PDB file of C-alpha atoms in Angstrom:
ATOM      1  CA  MET A 156     -10.594  15.114 -29.334  1.00 64.00           C
ATOM      2  CA  LYS A 157      -9.468  11.749 -30.652  1.00 71.00           C
ATOM      3  CA  ASP A 158     -12.012   9.112 -31.775  1.00 76.00           C
ATOM      4  CA  ILE A 159     -11.022   5.981 -29.761  1.00 75.00           C
ATOM      5  CA  CYS A 160     -12.749   3.834 -32.419  1.00 81.00           C
ATOM      6  CA  GLU A 161      -9.872   4.719 -34.864  1.00 88.00           C
ATOM      7  CA  TYR A 162      -7.257   3.266 -32.542  1.00 92.00           C
ATOM      8  CA  THR A 163      -6.507  -0.235 -31.303  1.00 94.00           C
ATOM      9  CA  ARG A 164      -6.375  -0.519 -27.414  1.00 93.00           C
ATOM     10  CA  VAL A 165      -3.198  -2.031 -26.152  1.00 95.00           C
ATOM     11  CA  THR A 166      -5.205  -4.524 -23.999  1.00 92.00           C
ATOM     12  CA  ASP A 167      -7.212  -5.655 -27.054  1.00 92.00           C
ATOM     13  CA  VAL A 168      -4.009  -6.553 -28.713  1.00 93.00           C
ATOM     14  CA  LEU A 169      -2.773  -8.613 -25.754  1.00 92.00           C
ATOM     15  CA  PHE A 170      -6.112 -10.228 -24.799  1.00 88.00           C
ATOM     16  CA  PRO A 171      -5.852 -13.125 -27.329  1.00 88.00           C
ATOM     17  CA  LEU A 172      -2.350 -14.065 -25.928  1.00 86.00           C
ATOM     18  CA  SER A 173      -3.327 -13.701 -22.242  1.00 83.00           C
ATOM     19  CA  GLY A 174      -5.176 -17.030 -21.918  1.00 76.00           C
ATOM     20  CA  LEU A 175      -8.240 -15.183 -20.547  1.00 77.00           C
ATOM     21  CA  ARG A 176     -10.293 -16.800 -23.271  1.00 77.00           C
ATOM     22  CA  ASN A 177     -10.038 -20.133 -21.490  1.00 77.00           C
ATOM     23  CA  ILE A 178     -11.512 -18.814 -18.235  1.00 78.00           C
ATOM     24  CA  ASP A 179     -15.238 -19.111 -17.557  1.00 80.00           C
ATOM     25  CA  PRO A 180     -16.998 -15.878 -18.612  1.00 82.00           C
ATOM     26  CA  THR A 181     -18.732 -15.465 -15.250  1.00 86.00           C
ATOM     27  CA  ILE A 182     -15.480 -15.717 -13.386  1.00 83.00           C
ATOM     28  CA  LEU A 183     -13.784 -13.425 -15.887  1.00 80.00           C
ATOM     29  CA  LYS A 184     -16.655 -10.859 -15.494  1.00 87.00           C
ATOM     30  CA  ASN A 185     -16.429 -10.959 -11.692  1.00 85.00           C
ATOM     31  CA  ALA A 186     -12.735 -10.465 -11.739  1.00 86.00           C
ATOM     32  CA  ALA A 187     -12.984  -7.529 -14.104  1.00 85.00           C
ATOM     33  CA  GLU A 188     -15.591  -5.942 -11.789  1.00 88.00           C
ATOM     34  CA  ARG A 189     -13.463  -6.531  -8.836  1.00 88.00           C
ATOM     35  CA  GLY A 190     -10.451  -5.044 -10.617  1.00 87.00           C
ATOM     36  CA  THR A 191     -12.421  -1.947 -11.623  1.00 89.00           C
ATOM     37  CA  LYS A 192     -13.566  -1.473  -7.993  1.00 91.00           C
ATOM     38  CA  VAL A 193     -10.059  -1.751  -6.660  1.00 91.00           C
ATOM     39  CA  HIS A 194      -8.702   0.626  -9.306  1.00 89.00           C
ATOM     40  CA  ASN A 195     -11.352   3.191  -8.456  1.00 89.00           C
ATOM     41  CA  ILE A 196     -10.317   3.009  -4.762  1.00 90.00           C
ATOM     42  CA  CYS A 197      -6.588   3.373  -5.600  1.00 90.00           C
ATOM     43  CA  ASP A 198      -7.405   6.404  -7.735  1.00 91.00           C
ATOM     44  CA  ALA A 199      -9.398   7.905  -4.863  1.00 90.00           C
ATOM     45  CA  VAL A 200      -6.559   7.387  -2.468  1.00 90.00           C
ATOM     46  CA  ILE A 201      -3.986   8.763  -4.874  1.00 90.00           C
ATOM     47  CA  ASP A 202      -6.302  11.858  -5.436  1.00 86.00           C
ATOM     48  CA  GLY A 203      -6.613  12.368  -1.719  1.00 85.00           C
ATOM     49  CA  LEU A 204     -10.378  11.780  -1.701  1.00 86.00           C
ATOM     50  CA  GLY A 205     -10.412   9.100   0.826  1.00 79.00           C
ATOM     51  CA  ILE A 206     -12.160   5.794   0.291  1.00 78.00           C
ATOM     52  CA  GLY A 207     -15.192   5.735   2.639  1.00 77.00           C
ATOM     53  CA  LYS A 208     -16.851   2.389   3.251  1.00 82.00           C
ATOM     54  CA  ILE A 209     -15.558  -0.472   1.090  1.00 84.00           C
ATOM     55  CA  ASP A 210     -16.825  -3.924   0.312  1.00 83.00           C
ATOM     56  CA  GLN A 211     -15.196  -6.370   2.749  1.00 86.00           C
ATOM     57  CA  ALA A 212     -14.004  -8.556  -0.131  1.00 85.00           C
ATOM     58  CA  LEU A 213     -11.816  -5.618  -1.355  1.00 90.00           C
ATOM     59  CA  PHE A 214     -10.269  -4.725   2.028  1.00 90.00           C
ATOM     60  CA  GLY A 215      -7.247  -6.903   1.545  1.00 92.00           C
ATOM     61  CA  TYR A 216      -6.329  -5.206  -1.808  1.00 93.00           C
ATOM     62  CA  VAL A 217      -6.707  -1.762  -0.246  1.00 93.00           C
ATOM     63  CA  GLU A 218      -4.398  -2.842   2.694  1.00 94.00           C
ATOM     64  CA  SER A 219      -1.892  -4.183   0.236  1.00 95.00           C
ATOM     65  CA  PHE A 220      -2.114  -0.984  -1.858  1.00 95.00           C
ATOM     66  CA  ASN A 221      -1.475   1.087   1.277  1.00 93.00           C
ATOM     67  CA  GLN A 222       1.646  -0.886   2.094  1.00 93.00           C
ATOM     68  CA  TRP A 223       3.116   0.007  -1.395  1.00 94.00           C
ATOM     69  CA  LEU A 224       1.878   3.620  -1.661  1.00 91.00           C
ATOM     70  CA  PRO A 225       4.665   5.876  -2.764  1.00 79.00           C
ATOM     71  CA  LYS A 226       4.845   9.452  -1.799  1.00 79.00           C
ATOM     72  CA  HIS A 227       4.647  11.830  -4.779  1.00 90.00           C
ATOM     73  CA  PHE A 228       2.226  10.979  -7.645  1.00 94.00           C
ATOM     74  CA  ILE A 229       1.973  13.375 -10.626  1.00 93.00           C
ATOM     75  CA  GLU A 230      -1.450  14.132 -12.114  1.00 91.00           C
ATOM     76  CA  LYS A 231      -2.762  11.071 -13.840  1.00 90.00           C
ATOM     77  CA  PRO A 232      -2.432  11.533 -17.552  1.00 92.00           C
ATOM     78  CA  LYS A 233      -5.505  11.080 -19.841  1.00 91.00           C
ATOM     79  CA  ARG A 234      -5.617   8.299 -22.231  1.00 94.00           C
ATOM     80  CA  PHE A 235      -2.518   8.136 -24.558  1.00 96.00           C
ATOM     81  CA  PHE A 236      -2.871   7.975 -28.387  1.00 96.00           C
ATOM     82  CA  CYS A 237      -0.207   7.165 -30.964  1.00 96.00           C
ATOM     83  CA  ASP A 238      -1.144   8.374 -34.470  1.00 95.00           C
ATOM     84  CA  GLU A 239       1.816   6.435 -36.145  1.00 96.00           C
ATOM     85  CA  HIS A 240       0.830   2.990 -34.821  1.00 97.00           C
ATOM     86  CA  LYS A 241      -2.907   3.881 -34.253  1.00 96.00           C
ATOM     87  CA  ILE A 242      -2.848   2.493 -30.659  1.00 96.00           C
ATOM     88  CA  THR A 243      -4.128   3.806 -27.398  1.00 96.00           C
ATOM     89  CA  GLY A 244      -3.790   2.919 -23.668  1.00 95.00           C
ATOM     90  CA  GLU A 245      -4.137   4.364 -20.240  1.00 94.00           C
ATOM     91  CA  CYS A 246      -1.764   3.666 -17.386  1.00 95.00           C
ATOM     92  CA  ASP A 247      -3.039   3.682 -13.745  1.00 95.00           C
ATOM     93  CA  ALA A 248      -0.567   6.172 -12.278  1.00 96.00           C
ATOM     94  CA  ILE A 249       2.727   7.793 -12.622  1.00 97.00           C
ATOM     95  CA  TYR A 250       4.949   8.795  -9.713  1.00 96.00           C
ATOM     96  CA  GLU A 251       8.107  10.575  -9.335  1.00 95.00           C
ATOM     97  CA  GLU A 252      11.225   9.256  -7.624  1.00 92.00           C
ATOM     98  CA  SER A 253      14.667  10.920  -7.339  1.00 90.00           C
ATOM     99  CA  ASP A 254      15.771   9.185 -10.596  1.00 89.00           C
ATOM    100  CA  GLY A 255      12.704  10.053 -12.637  1.00 92.00           C
ATOM    101  CA  LEU A 256       9.145   8.959 -13.430  1.00 96.00           C
ATOM    102  CA  VAL A 257       7.754   5.542 -12.798  1.00 97.00           C
ATOM    103  CA  LEU A 258       4.769   4.289 -14.769  1.00 97.00           C
ATOM    104  CA  VAL A 259       2.503   2.058 -12.768  1.00 96.00           C
ATOM    105  CA  ASP A 260      -0.251  -0.437 -13.352  1.00 95.00           C
ATOM    106  CA  PHE A 261      -2.254  -2.074 -10.505  1.00 95.00           C
ATOM    107  CA  LYS A 262      -3.198  -5.702 -10.832  1.00 94.00           C
ATOM    108  CA  THR A 263      -5.451  -7.984  -8.773  1.00 92.00           C
ATOM    109  CA  PRO A 264      -5.053 -11.547 -10.285  1.00 87.00           C
ATOM    110  CA  ALA A 265      -3.417 -14.307  -8.350  1.00 84.00           C
ATOM    111  CA  ASN A 266      -0.587 -14.711 -10.798  1.00 87.00           C
ATOM    112  CA  GLU A 267       1.600 -12.654 -13.108  1.00 90.00           C
ATOM    113  CA  SER A 268       0.793 -12.689 -16.751  1.00 91.00           C
ATOM    114  CA  LYS A 269       3.327 -12.731 -19.574  1.00 92.00           C
ATOM    115  CA  THR A 270       1.432 -10.004 -21.225  1.00 94.00           C
ATOM    116  CA  TRP A 271       2.027  -7.480 -18.442  1.00 96.00           C
ATOM    117  CA  LYS A 272       5.626  -6.723 -19.665  1.00 97.00           C
ATOM    118  CA  LEU A 273       4.193  -6.009 -23.152  1.00 97.00           C
ATOM    119  CA  GLN A 274       1.254  -3.890 -21.685  1.00 97.00           C
ATOM    120  CA  GLY A 275       3.741  -1.855 -19.737  1.00 97.00           C
ATOM    121  CA  SER A 276       6.116  -1.484 -22.701  1.00 98.00           C
ATOM    122  CA  ALA A 277       3.204  -0.127 -24.779  1.00 98.00           C
ATOM    123  CA  TYR A 278       2.097   2.222 -22.079  1.00 98.00           C
ATOM    124  CA  SER A 279       5.687   3.553 -21.523  1.00 98.00           C
ATOM    125  CA  TYR A 280       6.109   4.075 -25.192  1.00 98.00           C
ATOM    126  CA  LEU A 281       2.779   6.019 -25.309  1.00 98.00           C
ATOM    127  CA  ALA A 282       3.795   7.992 -22.223  1.00 97.00           C
ATOM    128  CA  LYS A 283       7.133   8.968 -23.771  1.00 97.00           C
ATOM    129  CA  GLN A 284       5.431  10.025 -27.050  1.00 96.00           C
ATOM    130  CA  SER A 285       3.220  12.314 -24.892  1.00 96.00           C
ATOM    131  CA  GLY A 286       6.365  13.929 -23.260  1.00 95.00           C
ATOM    132  CA  TYR A 287       6.663  11.903 -19.990  1.00 96.00           C
ATOM    133  CA  ASP A 288      10.205  10.776 -19.253  1.00 95.00           C
ATOM    134  CA  ILE A 289       9.490   7.317 -17.959  1.00 97.00           C
ATOM    135  CA  LYS A 290      12.508   5.674 -16.319  1.00 97.00           C
ATOM    136  CA  ARG A 291      10.867   2.457 -14.979  1.00 96.00           C
ATOM    137  CA  ILE A 292       7.794   0.346 -15.552  1.00 97.00           C
ATOM    138  CA  GLU A 293       6.123  -1.126 -12.352  1.00 96.00           C
ATOM    139  CA  PHE A 294       3.213  -3.457 -12.185  1.00 96.00           C
ATOM    140  CA  VAL A 295       1.924  -3.803  -8.676  1.00 96.00           C
ATOM    141  CA  LYS A 296       0.109  -7.132  -7.964  1.00 96.00           C
ATOM    142  CA  LEU A 297      -2.091  -6.275  -4.933  1.00 96.00           C
ATOM    143  CA  SER A 298      -2.741  -9.030  -2.470  1.00 95.00           C
ATOM    144  CA  LYS A 299      -6.210 -10.282  -1.722  1.00 94.00           C
ATOM    145  CA  THR A 300      -5.174 -11.099   1.819  1.00 95.00           C
ATOM    146  CA  GLY A 301      -3.742  -7.598   2.555  1.00 94.00           C
ATOM    147  CA  SER A 302      -0.111  -8.618   2.567  1.00 96.00           C
ATOM    148  CA  LYS A 303       2.685  -6.662   0.943  1.00 96.00           C
ATOM    149  CA  PRO A 304       2.166  -6.466  -2.842  1.00 96.00           C
ATOM    150  CA  LYS A 305       4.449  -7.990  -5.306  1.00 97.00           C
ATOM    151  CA  VAL A 306       6.017  -5.348  -7.585  1.00 96.00           C
ATOM    152  CA  PHE A 307       7.229  -6.468 -11.053  1.00 97.00           C
ATOM    153  CA  VAL A 308       9.682  -4.134 -12.764  1.00 97.00           C
ATOM    154  CA  TYR A 309       9.888  -4.488 -16.486  1.00 97.00           C
ATOM    155  CA  GLU A 310      12.284  -3.326 -19.158  1.00 96.00           C
ATOM    156  CA  GLU A 311      10.512  -1.729 -22.165  1.00 95.00           C
ATOM    157  CA  ASP A 312      10.314  -4.009 -25.108  1.00 97.00           C
ATOM    158  CA  PHE A 313       8.185  -2.095 -27.583  1.00 97.00           C
ATOM    159  CA  ASP A 314       9.468  -4.045 -30.505  1.00 97.00           C
ATOM    160  CA  MET A 315       7.949  -7.260 -29.077  1.00 97.00           C
ATOM    161  CA  PHE A 316       4.664  -5.324 -28.500  1.00 97.00           C
ATOM    162  CA  LEU A 317       4.695  -4.301 -32.182  1.00 97.00           C
ATOM    163  CA  LYS A 318       5.076  -7.898 -33.318  1.00 97.00           C
ATOM    164  CA  CYS A 319       2.022  -8.708 -31.203  1.00 96.00           C
ATOM    165  CA  LEU A 320       0.155  -5.823 -32.804  1.00 97.00           C
ATOM    166  CA  ASP A 321       0.983  -7.118 -36.288  1.00 96.00           C
ATOM    167  CA  ILE A 322      -0.288 -10.553 -35.417  1.00 94.00           C
ATOM    168  CA  TYR A 323      -3.388  -9.241 -33.810  1.00 94.00           C
ATOM    169  CA  ARG A 324      -4.175  -7.023 -36.808  1.00 93.00           C
ATOM    170  CA  TYR A 325      -3.568  -9.985 -39.256  1.00 92.00           C
ATOM    171  CA  PHE A 326      -5.635 -12.533 -37.286  1.00 90.00           C
ATOM    172  CA  PHE A 327      -8.027 -10.870 -34.829  1.00 82.00           C
ATOM    173  CA  ASN A 328      -8.864  -7.358 -35.919  1.00 75.00           C
ATOM    174  CA  LYS A 329     -12.591  -7.099 -36.095  1.00 62.00           C
ATOM    175  CA  ASN A 330     -12.418  -4.211 -38.586  1.00 54.00           C
ATOM    176  CA  LEU A 331     -11.131  -6.512 -41.335  1.00 47.00           C
ATOM    177  CA  ASP A 332     -13.588  -7.240 -44.134  1.00 49.00           C
ATOM    178  CA  GLU A 333     -14.180 -11.014 -43.812  1.00 47.00           C
ATOM    179  CA  ASN A 334     -16.149 -13.016 -46.210  1.00 46.00           C
ATOM    180  CA  PRO A 335     -17.658 -16.414 -45.127  1.00 45.00           C
ATOM    181  CA  LEU A 336     -16.591 -17.764 -48.407  1.00 48.00           C
ATOM    182  CA  ASP A 337     -12.933 -17.416 -47.337  1.00 47.00           C
ATOM    183  CA  TYR A 338     -13.592 -20.357 -44.945  1.00 45.00           C
ATOM    184  CA  LEU A 339     -15.265 -22.740 -47.419  1.00 41.00           C
TER     185      LEU A 339
END
């Protein structure tokens, strides 16, 4: 089993570029908790486990998800690891269409983020390295009100992600040995 501490998470690379640092930490924490709950419900539906009773605040997201729900998911892969770039990531789902596999990530924010394309690119690269023949990347922005979700289809741009990875490791990597004297 791989030690996740030896790898950089795709989402860690993109966090400094996302603008999320500018959001009140309480709001960000609540949004992350909501997103986790919605993802858990989506996983349960995909796995055929049902959803039981859900919090009223999440009902719209579930209704939105049900409007998008494709027919044939493959078994959700475990976390992906790339030894060459020392990165790791985990997609939300992969489903099969007539033209191939579609990598999916579910989102609950009100607006699209520029980082989604790069996140999807990294996940697609990782999935392909693990033997999945990904043909398309879809990010599904679920609606809080239960309306039809907005589906973003991205072309893979792993080279751009690698540039972000280089910048992250240069400026933000917490594993670097920093000396306070460097800043005096």
